[in-house]
Amino acid sequence: MELRPILSTLRRHRIPALLLVLEIALTCAIVCNAVFLISQRLQRTQMASGVAESELVQIQLAAIGKPADAKARAQEDLALLRQLPGVTAAALVSQVPFTNSSSNTGIKLDPAQKLPTLNATMYMGEGLIGTYGVRLVAGRDFQADEYLDFDAMKSDPNLQSKVGSVIVTQALGERLWPGQSPLGKNIYLGETSVRVIGVVQALIRPSLFMGDDAAQWTMIFPLRMSAASASRYVLRTASGQREAVLEGAAKALRKADPHRIILEKKTLDDIRREFFRNDRAMAGILVGVIIALLVVTALGIVGLASFWVAQRRRTIGVRRALGATRRNILNYFQTENFLLATIGIALGMVLAYGINLFLMTHYELPRLPPIYFPVGAVVLWLIGQAAVLGPALRAAAVPPVVATRSV
Amino acid sequence: MLGYYLDLALRSLKRNKVLTALMVLAIAVGIGASMTTLTVMHLLSGDPLPGKSAHLFYAQVDAAPDAKKREPYDVLDYQSAMDLWSAKRADRQTLIADSQIKVHAPQANQPPLMLMMLSTTADFFPMFDVPFQYGRGWSAEDDATHARVAVISADLNNKLFGGTDSTGRSLRLRDSDVRIVGVLKPWRPSPQFYNVAGGRFSEGQTAAFYTKPEDVFTPLGSGLEINGDNFQPFTCWGRPSMPLHLQSAPCVWIGLWVQLDDAARVAGYRRFLEDYVAQQKALGRITRSDTRLRDLMQWLDFNGVVPRDVRLQTWLAFAFLAICLFNTVGLLLAKFLRRSGEIGVRRALGASRAAVFAQCLTEAGMIGLIGGVAGWLLTLAGLWLVRRQPTPYADMVHLDPGMFLATFALAVATSLLAGLLPAMLAARVAPALQLKTL
């Protein structure tokens, strides 16, 4: 296909050609970045929690102040819950993944340090590891006689130094002691030190206020919670029984004390879904914008191409009369569109890169992966070709006899 | 002349329906997207107390013992808050702290509820123009005596008392009975400005600033006595003793708002804050000398209350509008230049360039107006979608008359802008050349 006649025609229709190029460039830039944003958001919703989500449910009671029998109450409740059909394990825990409520503390590697090394979250509760189904990759779980009462410890500074052991996540261990095994190492919380006795694969922070990079900086302590200091019961269930267990557990707890308020009863899957709902909503909006953008751009191409075909009707007739085949005419418009799309895409790539730089500084987004550029180009080429096909076919259908009229 | 141009425009639009529909669609989609996000933006970034916000100030001093260079903490410790509040150096002043509490109405036959309670002081209601349906707020004396009184929201009044006048009735807050002295009218400030703090630590996830106001309001002293251990500190600089006694803990947790009616009072209050800090430094209680006194809008700005996602959506919508604009420019160009012959005849018959230009712009404006109607419908659909999103501000989203007019203004402005270049080119058509080819 000869390019010269196309170029000389375009030179005489500079403004419409320029508009089309700009529209394709803007679309290309925005679609590339929007798709990237979507992939980021969706990837975030897949963040690993480290717990056996599909088997867990949570019941949260309203904090009831400081009842005298808080400790006994917790044990009674747990005994009640463990008896329910379908429950394989139960624990009263200080915090639950994806609930946005967490207790965190600064930790040091050396008691003489002025500032903490980093801020990590603290999980507490008897039997937490087994109930959550967190995978232990090194060391051991806490033994029954290692557990201390959280309430007693809180009010007595002497007891605080008795909490001797801690279990950390792999990510936290790697951050604190890169390349070494965390087992046997010491962490300082204020003046008290604790020794790492076990490492779990993963356990996510309940709230990601420190950013996603710090999501796995987690410690587990051998502390027993009471009804005064914790309000979240976590139950591990046999498969497919989560809803039934939730109903049964709520009923049993209410029967034990009708004055209690059950704040929330949910499966961990639901809790996760809610935690990431903003990300999903944003991804949905972006998908809508992308579709609308591509449709508008395609319609713009259809409109301009139709105009050109109508304007050049006589020229097409003359070319046909001089021996050009229908295919020649069809190819002419397709090549013209391909040319414009290519310029637009090239410009759009530069623009996409610029927008990405802006988003990187203002929205802490990573760099756009290079794969987006060829894929974006192919998509826009295809859309351009599809949009121009109709007008081009109409052009090819112009009969040669047009050339003889009104000359 | 305009009537004639309108008639011409209408004829021209009818002549090529597909092209017209494409242009109207492009404008409508662009307007729908940008007006939806603009309306949300307008709602979230607006002034919650127009006319009054310039006189309301958020006061900060910092009693933490560290010497690091940083902004003062967002809220105050108990000692500083009480000292500054009881000095009464502003025209009005109020303290703010909230907590979760179990609420039960003995008369209403309903299970207890877990609600948010705002513990504040008497000036809160007149200072923030809080509207009352029944009764009124409590007095300064009630603050001083820690009276067992409460003001409740319209929502709670509907839920517990079926919307009747419940003043004088009693309400059980946790284990204490309080007397209801006032019931608010529905009150939904956007954002819940008096409680805004810590926005700079939220990584742009600030939608929570737009939740509904609390359902129960009590005097600060009474609230602390009833529900003291459920108050949460904002942060602590030392390890508080257990059980937590916030009044003596090394923690910050109370906000102080003051009303200062003129510039002299503002300057006076700034001096007062500095003097207070200097005096406390002399006493050895405070080591940091920074103070802050931001007015309401500055405080909201400092906290970046508009969620980052909403700002991103607004950018996106306007980029989208830009693409629709380019599209419309191209299509209008096609449309006008196709009529070169007709324009040539008009020019030959004596129409000036300005007349042709005006005629083309009229046509563009008409497309904008039709696009505006369609865009308005799309905006309504967009806002309906926003209302279905799980965000705290979803219930407030609506198109107010100002934004309704803005929809059409933006649509016509966009189409005129789009028509500018095509109309200019059309006006430059050389009549002789066109007449030759007729």
Short mmCIF file of C-alpha atoms in Angstrom, two decimals, chain A residues 1-378:
data_model
loop_
_atom_site.label_atom_id
_atom_site.label_comp_id
_atom_site.label_asym_id
_atom_site.label_seq_id
_atom_site.Cartn_x
_atom_site.Cartn_y
_atom_site.Cartn_z
CA MET A 1 0.00 0.00 0.00
CA GLU A 2 1.37 3.33 -1.03
CA LEU A 3 1.58 5.71 1.93
CA ARG A 4 2.27 8.92 0.06
CA PRO A 5 -1.26 9.69 -1.16
CA ILE A 6 -2.58 9.09 2.37
CA LEU A 7 -0.04 11.42 3.89
CA SER A 8 -0.74 14.16 1.40
CA THR A 9 -4.49 13.85 2.01
CA LEU A 10 -3.96 14.03 5.76
CA ARG A 11 -1.79 17.07 5.32
CA ARG A 12 -4.73 18.84 3.75
CA HIS A 13 -7.03 17.81 6.64
CA ARG A 14 -4.65 18.62 9.41
CA ILE A 15 -7.12 19.68 12.08
CA PRO A 16 -9.51 16.69 12.01
CA ALA A 17 -6.50 14.37 11.85
CA LEU A 18 -4.89 16.10 14.80
CA LEU A 19 -8.12 15.86 16.83
CA LEU A 20 -8.36 12.15 16.17
CA VAL A 21 -4.73 11.65 17.16
CA LEU A 22 -5.22 13.61 20.39
CA GLU A 23 -8.35 11.71 21.29
CA ILE A 24 -6.63 8.38 20.78
CA ALA A 25 -3.60 9.58 22.76
CA LEU A 26 -5.69 10.71 25.75
CA THR A 27 -7.73 7.52 25.69
CA CYS A 28 -4.60 5.42 25.52
CA ALA A 29 -3.00 7.28 28.45
CA ILE A 30 -6.05 7.09 30.67
CA VAL A 31 -6.97 3.51 29.85
CA CYS A 32 -3.42 2.28 30.53
CA ASN A 33 -3.37 3.94 33.94
CA ALA A 34 -6.94 2.97 34.80
CA VAL A 35 -6.29 -0.70 34.00
CA PHE A 36 -3.17 -0.52 36.12
CA LEU A 37 -5.15 1.00 39.02
CA ILE A 38 -7.73 -1.78 38.71
CA SER A 39 -5.07 -4.48 38.81
CA GLN A 40 -3.52 -2.84 41.88
CA ARG A 41 -6.85 -2.66 43.69
CA LEU A 42 -7.82 -6.23 42.85
CA GLN A 43 -4.39 -7.52 43.83
CA ARG A 44 -4.81 -5.79 47.20
CA THR A 45 -8.08 -7.60 47.89
CA GLN A 46 -6.19 -10.91 47.52
CA MET A 47 -3.74 -10.05 50.33
CA ALA A 48 -2.90 -13.19 52.33
CA SER A 49 -4.11 -13.28 55.93
CA GLY A 50 -2.35 -16.44 57.10
CA VAL A 51 -5.48 -17.81 58.81
CA ALA A 52 -7.87 -20.56 57.68
CA GLU A 53 -10.43 -18.02 56.47
CA SER A 54 -12.87 -20.44 54.92
CA GLU A 55 -13.37 -22.22 58.26
CA LEU A 56 -13.53 -19.28 60.67
CA VAL A 57 -16.34 -17.21 62.16
CA GLN A 58 -16.23 -14.35 64.64
CA ILE A 59 -18.70 -13.27 67.31
CA GLN A 60 -18.06 -9.91 68.92
CA LEU A 61 -19.77 -8.95 72.16
CA ALA A 62 -20.06 -5.45 73.51
CA ALA A 63 -17.41 -4.73 76.14
CA ILE A 64 -19.23 -5.05 79.43
CA GLY A 65 -16.93 -3.05 81.63
CA LYS A 66 -15.18 -4.88 84.45
CA PRO A 67 -17.29 -7.69 85.83
CA ALA A 68 -15.75 -9.44 88.83
CA ASP A 69 -16.10 -12.87 87.25
CA ALA A 70 -14.68 -11.86 83.85
CA LYS A 71 -12.18 -14.69 83.84
CA ALA A 72 -14.66 -17.40 84.77
CA ARG A 73 -17.19 -15.96 82.34
CA ALA A 74 -14.76 -16.31 79.43
CA GLN A 75 -14.01 -19.93 80.32
CA GLU A 76 -17.71 -20.75 80.66
CA ASP A 77 -18.46 -19.15 77.30
CA LEU A 78 -15.64 -21.03 75.62
CA ALA A 79 -16.76 -24.35 77.09
CA LEU A 80 -20.28 -23.62 75.84
CA LEU A 81 -19.04 -22.73 72.35
CA ARG A 82 -16.77 -25.78 72.06
CA GLN A 83 -19.76 -28.06 72.71
CA LEU A 84 -21.73 -26.71 69.76
CA PRO A 85 -22.04 -29.10 66.83
CA GLY A 86 -19.69 -28.16 64.00
CA VAL A 87 -17.20 -26.27 66.19
CA THR A 88 -13.70 -27.77 66.07
CA ALA A 89 -11.89 -25.10 68.07
CA ALA A 90 -12.73 -21.87 69.91
CA ALA A 91 -10.66 -19.04 71.35
CA LEU A 92 -11.20 -15.66 72.97
CA VAL A 93 -8.76 -13.37 71.15
CA SER A 94 -7.66 -9.77 71.42
CA GLN A 95 -7.96 -9.08 67.71
CA VAL A 96 -9.15 -10.56 64.42
CA PRO A 97 -7.80 -9.99 60.87
CA PHE A 98 -9.57 -7.38 58.72
CA THR A 99 -11.58 -5.84 61.59
CA ASN A 100 -9.71 -2.51 61.55
CA SER A 101 -9.19 -2.59 65.29
CA SER A 102 -5.75 -3.49 66.54
CA SER A 103 -3.34 -2.92 69.35
CA ASN A 104 0.19 -2.12 68.30
CA THR A 105 3.44 -1.33 70.00
CA GLY A 106 6.91 -0.10 69.19
CA ILE A 107 9.61 -2.77 69.57
CA LYS A 108 13.38 -2.47 70.03
CA LEU A 109 16.24 -4.88 69.43
CA ASP A 110 18.38 -3.23 72.09
CA PRO A 111 16.99 -1.78 75.34
CA ALA A 112 19.41 1.17 75.02
CA GLN A 113 17.85 2.25 71.72
CA LYS A 114 16.17 5.64 71.94
CA LEU A 115 13.57 5.08 69.21
CA PRO A 116 11.75 1.81 68.50
CA THR A 117 12.96 -0.17 65.48
CA LEU A 118 9.45 -0.58 64.15
CA ASN A 119 5.80 -0.81 65.14
CA ALA A 120 4.23 -4.27 65.22
CA THR A 121 0.80 -5.55 66.16
CA MET A 122 0.08 -7.82 69.13
CA TYR A 123 -2.20 -10.84 68.97
CA MET A 124 -3.18 -12.45 72.28
CA GLY A 125 -5.46 -15.30 73.32
CA GLU A 126 -5.14 -18.85 74.55
CA GLY A 127 -5.05 -21.40 71.74
CA LEU A 128 -4.97 -18.67 69.11
CA ILE A 129 -2.59 -20.40 66.70
CA GLY A 130 -4.54 -23.65 66.57
CA THR A 131 -7.91 -21.95 66.27
CA TYR A 132 -6.83 -19.53 63.55
CA GLY A 133 -5.06 -22.32 61.69
CA VAL A 134 -1.89 -20.23 61.41
CA ARG A 135 0.94 -22.35 59.98
CA LEU A 136 3.97 -22.74 62.25
CA VAL A 137 7.14 -22.93 60.13
CA ALA A 138 9.84 -23.02 62.85
CA GLY A 139 10.09 -23.46 66.61
CA ARG A 140 7.02 -24.43 68.63
CA ASP A 141 3.61 -23.22 69.79
CA PHE A 142 3.10 -22.01 73.40
CA GLN A 143 2.68 -24.69 76.08
CA ALA A 144 -0.35 -24.57 78.34
CA ASP A 145 1.70 -23.52 81.39
CA GLU A 146 3.26 -20.59 79.51
CA TYR A 147 0.01 -18.61 79.41
CA LEU A 148 -0.48 -15.71 81.84
CA ASP A 149 -3.71 -13.87 82.59
CA PHE A 150 -3.84 -10.63 80.61
CA ASP A 151 -5.91 -8.82 83.30
CA ALA A 152 -3.48 -9.69 86.08
CA MET A 153 -0.50 -8.70 83.97
CA LYS A 154 -2.00 -5.34 82.97
CA SER A 155 -2.31 -4.13 86.52
CA ASP A 156 0.97 -5.61 87.80
CA PRO A 157 4.27 -4.40 86.27
CA ASN A 158 6.17 -7.27 87.96
CA LEU A 159 4.16 -9.83 86.06
CA GLN A 160 4.90 -8.07 82.76
CA SER A 161 8.50 -9.24 82.92
CA LYS A 162 7.26 -12.83 83.32
CA VAL A 163 5.89 -12.93 79.76
CA GLY A 164 9.02 -14.56 78.44
CA SER A 165 8.15 -15.78 74.98
CA VAL A 166 6.72 -14.54 71.71
CA ILE A 167 5.93 -15.99 68.29
CA VAL A 168 6.58 -13.79 65.26
CA THR A 169 5.74 -13.96 61.57
CA GLN A 170 8.34 -14.80 58.95
CA ALA A 171 8.05 -11.29 57.52
CA LEU A 172 8.73 -9.65 60.89
CA GLY A 173 11.66 -11.98 61.55
CA GLU A 174 13.17 -11.22 58.16
CA ARG A 175 12.71 -7.47 58.73
CA LEU A 176 14.35 -7.55 62.19
CA TRP A 177 17.12 -10.07 61.52
CA PRO A 178 17.64 -10.30 57.74
CA GLY A 179 18.95 -13.68 56.66
CA GLN A 180 19.01 -15.16 60.18
CA SER A 181 16.68 -17.44 62.05
CA PRO A 182 14.62 -15.42 64.55
CA LEU A 183 14.47 -18.37 66.98
CA GLY A 184 16.11 -17.56 70.31
CA LYS A 185 16.50 -13.86 69.51
CA ASN A 186 15.25 -11.19 71.94
CA ILE A 187 12.78 -8.35 71.37
CA TYR A 188 12.38 -5.47 73.83
CA LEU A 189 9.01 -3.89 74.63
CA GLY A 190 9.89 -0.94 76.81
CA GLU A 191 12.19 -2.48 79.44
CA THR A 192 10.86 -6.05 79.26
CA SER A 193 12.42 -8.55 76.91
CA VAL A 194 10.78 -11.53 75.25
CA ARG A 195 12.44 -14.41 73.41
CA VAL A 196 11.23 -15.67 70.03
CA ILE A 197 10.25 -19.33 70.39
CA GLY A 198 8.33 -19.85 67.18
CA VAL A 199 7.84 -18.48 63.67
CA VAL A 200 4.54 -18.56 61.77
CA GLN A 201 4.22 -18.25 58.03
CA ALA A 202 1.85 -15.27 58.07
CA LEU A 203 -0.72 -13.45 60.20
CA ILE A 204 -2.00 -10.14 58.93
CA ARG A 205 -2.44 -6.96 60.98
CA PRO A 206 -6.14 -6.25 61.63
CA SER A 207 -5.80 -2.69 60.29
CA LEU A 208 -3.36 -1.58 57.64
CA PHE A 209 -2.82 1.93 58.99
CA MET A 210 0.96 1.58 58.64
CA GLY A 211 0.67 0.85 54.93
CA ASP A 212 0.58 -2.46 53.09
CA ASP A 213 4.32 -3.07 53.48
CA ALA A 214 3.93 -3.43 57.24
CA ALA A 215 0.89 -5.72 56.90
CA GLN A 216 2.70 -8.79 58.24
CA TRP A 217 4.59 -7.27 61.18
CA THR A 218 2.88 -9.37 63.78
CA MET A 219 3.69 -10.84 67.22
CA ILE A 220 1.68 -13.41 69.20
CA PHE A 221 1.92 -13.43 73.00
CA PRO A 222 1.06 -16.22 75.47
CA LEU A 223 -1.63 -14.25 77.26
CA ARG A 224 -5.08 -15.47 78.28
CA MET A 225 -7.89 -12.98 77.70
CA SER A 226 -10.96 -12.53 79.90
CA ALA A 227 -14.43 -11.17 79.20
CA ALA A 228 -13.20 -7.81 80.52
CA SER A 229 -10.21 -7.44 78.22
CA ALA A 230 -11.39 -9.06 74.99
CA SER A 231 -14.69 -9.26 73.19
CA ARG A 232 -14.05 -11.39 70.12
CA TYR A 233 -14.73 -15.12 70.09
CA VAL A 234 -13.27 -16.93 67.11
CA LEU A 235 -14.63 -20.35 66.18
CA ARG A 236 -13.13 -22.82 63.75
CA THR A 237 -15.82 -24.89 62.12
CA ALA A 238 -16.18 -28.04 60.12
CA SER A 239 -16.61 -27.28 56.42
CA GLY A 240 -19.95 -25.89 55.31
CA GLN A 241 -21.29 -25.26 58.80
CA ARG A 242 -20.30 -21.66 59.35
CA GLU A 243 -23.78 -20.12 59.15
CA ALA A 244 -25.29 -22.77 61.41
CA VAL A 245 -22.47 -22.39 63.93
CA LEU A 246 -22.91 -18.60 64.00
CA GLU A 247 -26.62 -18.89 64.73
CA GLY A 248 -26.07 -21.57 67.35
CA ALA A 249 -23.26 -19.66 69.03
CA ALA A 250 -25.24 -16.42 69.22
CA LYS A 251 -28.18 -18.27 70.71
CA ALA A 252 -26.02 -20.06 73.27
CA LEU A 253 -24.24 -16.87 74.33
CA ARG A 254 -27.51 -14.97 74.65
CA LYS A 255 -29.01 -17.79 76.67
CA ALA A 256 -26.06 -17.72 79.07
CA ASP A 257 -26.60 -13.99 79.69
CA PRO A 258 -29.61 -12.25 78.11
CA HIS A 259 -28.25 -8.78 78.96
CA ARG A 260 -25.32 -9.07 76.61
CA ILE A 261 -25.17 -7.23 73.31
CA ILE A 262 -23.84 -9.15 70.33
CA LEU A 263 -22.17 -6.48 68.20
CA GLU A 264 -21.31 -8.60 65.23
CA LYS A 265 -21.45 -12.18 64.07
CA LYS A 266 -19.79 -12.84 60.76
CA THR A 267 -17.72 -15.31 58.81
CA LEU A 268 -14.13 -14.29 58.15
CA ASP A 269 -14.90 -14.29 54.43
CA ASP A 270 -17.55 -11.62 54.99
CA ILE A 271 -15.22 -9.60 57.19
CA ARG A 272 -12.55 -9.69 54.48
CA ARG A 273 -15.06 -8.72 51.80
CA GLU A 274 -16.13 -5.70 53.83
CA PHE A 275 -12.55 -4.70 54.58
CA PHE A 276 -11.72 -4.44 50.88
CA ARG A 277 -15.08 -3.16 49.64
CA ASN A 278 -13.71 0.30 48.84
CA ASP A 279 -11.04 -1.22 46.66
CA ARG A 280 -13.62 -3.29 44.83
CA ALA A 281 -15.98 -0.32 44.41
CA MET A 282 -13.16 1.78 42.97
CA ALA A 283 -12.18 -1.01 40.58
CA GLY A 284 -15.82 -1.22 39.45
CA ILE A 285 -15.96 2.52 38.78
CA LEU A 286 -12.74 2.34 36.80
CA VAL A 287 -14.04 -0.54 34.67
CA GLY A 288 -17.11 1.57 33.87
CA VAL A 289 -14.95 4.55 32.92
CA ILE A 290 -12.73 2.46 30.66
CA ILE A 291 -15.67 0.98 28.79
CA ALA A 292 -17.32 4.37 28.36
CA LEU A 293 -14.04 5.88 27.17
CA LEU A 294 -13.41 3.20 24.57
CA VAL A 295 -16.99 3.46 23.30
CA VAL A 296 -16.80 7.25 23.03
CA THR A 297 -13.47 7.05 21.21
CA ALA A 298 -14.76 4.40 18.83
CA LEU A 299 -17.84 6.49 18.07
CA GLY A 300 -15.61 9.52 17.45
CA ILE A 301 -13.63 7.54 14.90
CA VAL A 302 -16.83 6.35 13.23
CA GLY A 303 -18.10 9.93 13.01
CA LEU A 304 -14.94 11.41 11.53
CA ALA A 305 -14.38 8.54 9.12
CA SER A 306 -17.97 8.83 7.86
CA PHE A 307 -17.42 12.52 7.29
CA TRP A 308 -14.26 11.86 5.32
CA VAL A 309 -15.90 9.20 3.21
CA ALA A 310 -18.79 11.52 2.37
CA GLN A 311 -16.40 14.35 1.57
CA ARG A 312 -14.27 12.26 -0.73
CA ARG A 313 -17.08 10.49 -2.52
CA ARG A 314 -16.16 12.01 -5.83
CA THR A 315 -12.44 11.32 -5.46
CA ILE A 316 -13.24 7.72 -4.63
CA GLY A 317 -15.42 7.53 -7.75
CA VAL A 318 -12.58 8.87 -9.87
CA ARG A 319 -10.13 6.37 -8.39
CA ARG A 320 -12.57 3.53 -9.02
CA ALA A 321 -13.12 4.72 -12.62
CA LEU A 322 -9.34 4.77 -13.12
CA GLY A 323 -9.10 1.11 -12.12
CA ALA A 324 -8.84 0.94 -8.31
CA THR A 325 -10.56 -2.13 -6.87
CA ARG A 326 -12.93 -2.10 -3.93
CA ARG A 327 -10.20 -3.69 -1.88
CA ASN A 328 -7.85 -0.80 -2.74
CA ILE A 329 -10.36 1.72 -1.41
CA LEU A 330 -11.04 -0.35 1.71
CA ASN A 331 -7.31 -0.68 2.35
CA TYR A 332 -6.82 3.03 1.87
CA PHE A 333 -9.15 3.95 4.75
CA GLN A 334 -7.86 1.15 6.95
CA THR A 335 -4.26 2.23 6.45
CA GLU A 336 -5.16 5.84 7.08
CA ASN A 337 -6.79 4.87 10.40
CA PHE A 338 -3.83 2.67 11.31
CA LEU A 339 -1.47 5.56 10.67
CA LEU A 340 -3.45 7.99 12.83
CA ALA A 341 -3.89 5.41 15.58
CA THR A 342 -0.16 4.72 15.62
CA ILE A 343 0.72 8.39 16.06
CA GLY A 344 -1.97 8.67 18.74
CA ILE A 345 -0.74 5.58 20.56
CA ALA A 346 2.88 6.77 20.51
CA LEU A 347 1.80 10.10 21.97
CA GLY A 348 -0.49 8.30 24.42
CA MET A 349 2.35 6.14 25.74
CA VAL A 350 4.36 9.23 26.64
CA LEU A 351 1.29 10.74 28.29
CA ALA A 352 0.53 7.47 30.13
CA TYR A 353 4.03 7.48 31.51
CA GLY A 354 3.59 11.10 32.65
CA ILE A 355 0.28 10.35 34.39
CA ASN A 356 1.88 7.34 36.03
CA LEU A 357 4.68 9.55 37.38
CA PHE A 358 2.04 11.92 38.80
CA LEU A 359 0.18 9.03 40.43
CA MET A 360 3.42 7.64 41.79
CA THR A 361 4.13 10.85 43.67
CA HIS A 362 0.57 11.61 44.79
CA TYR A 363 -0.97 8.18 45.26
CA GLU A 364 2.05 6.02 46.08
CA LEU A 365 1.49 3.80 43.10
CA PRO A 366 4.28 1.61 41.68
CA ARG A 367 5.69 2.17 38.20
CA LEU A 368 3.56 1.10 35.26
CA PRO A 369 4.82 -2.33 34.09
CA PRO A 370 6.12 -2.19 30.46
CA ILE A 371 3.70 -4.93 29.37
CA TYR A 372 0.88 -2.35 29.46
CA PHE A 373 2.34 -0.46 26.51
CA PRO A 374 2.19 -3.18 23.80
CA VAL A 375 -1.14 -4.48 25.10
CA GLY A 376 -2.66 -0.99 25.16
CA ALA A 377 -1.37 -0.36 21.63
CA VAL A 378 -2.89 -3.56 20.25
#
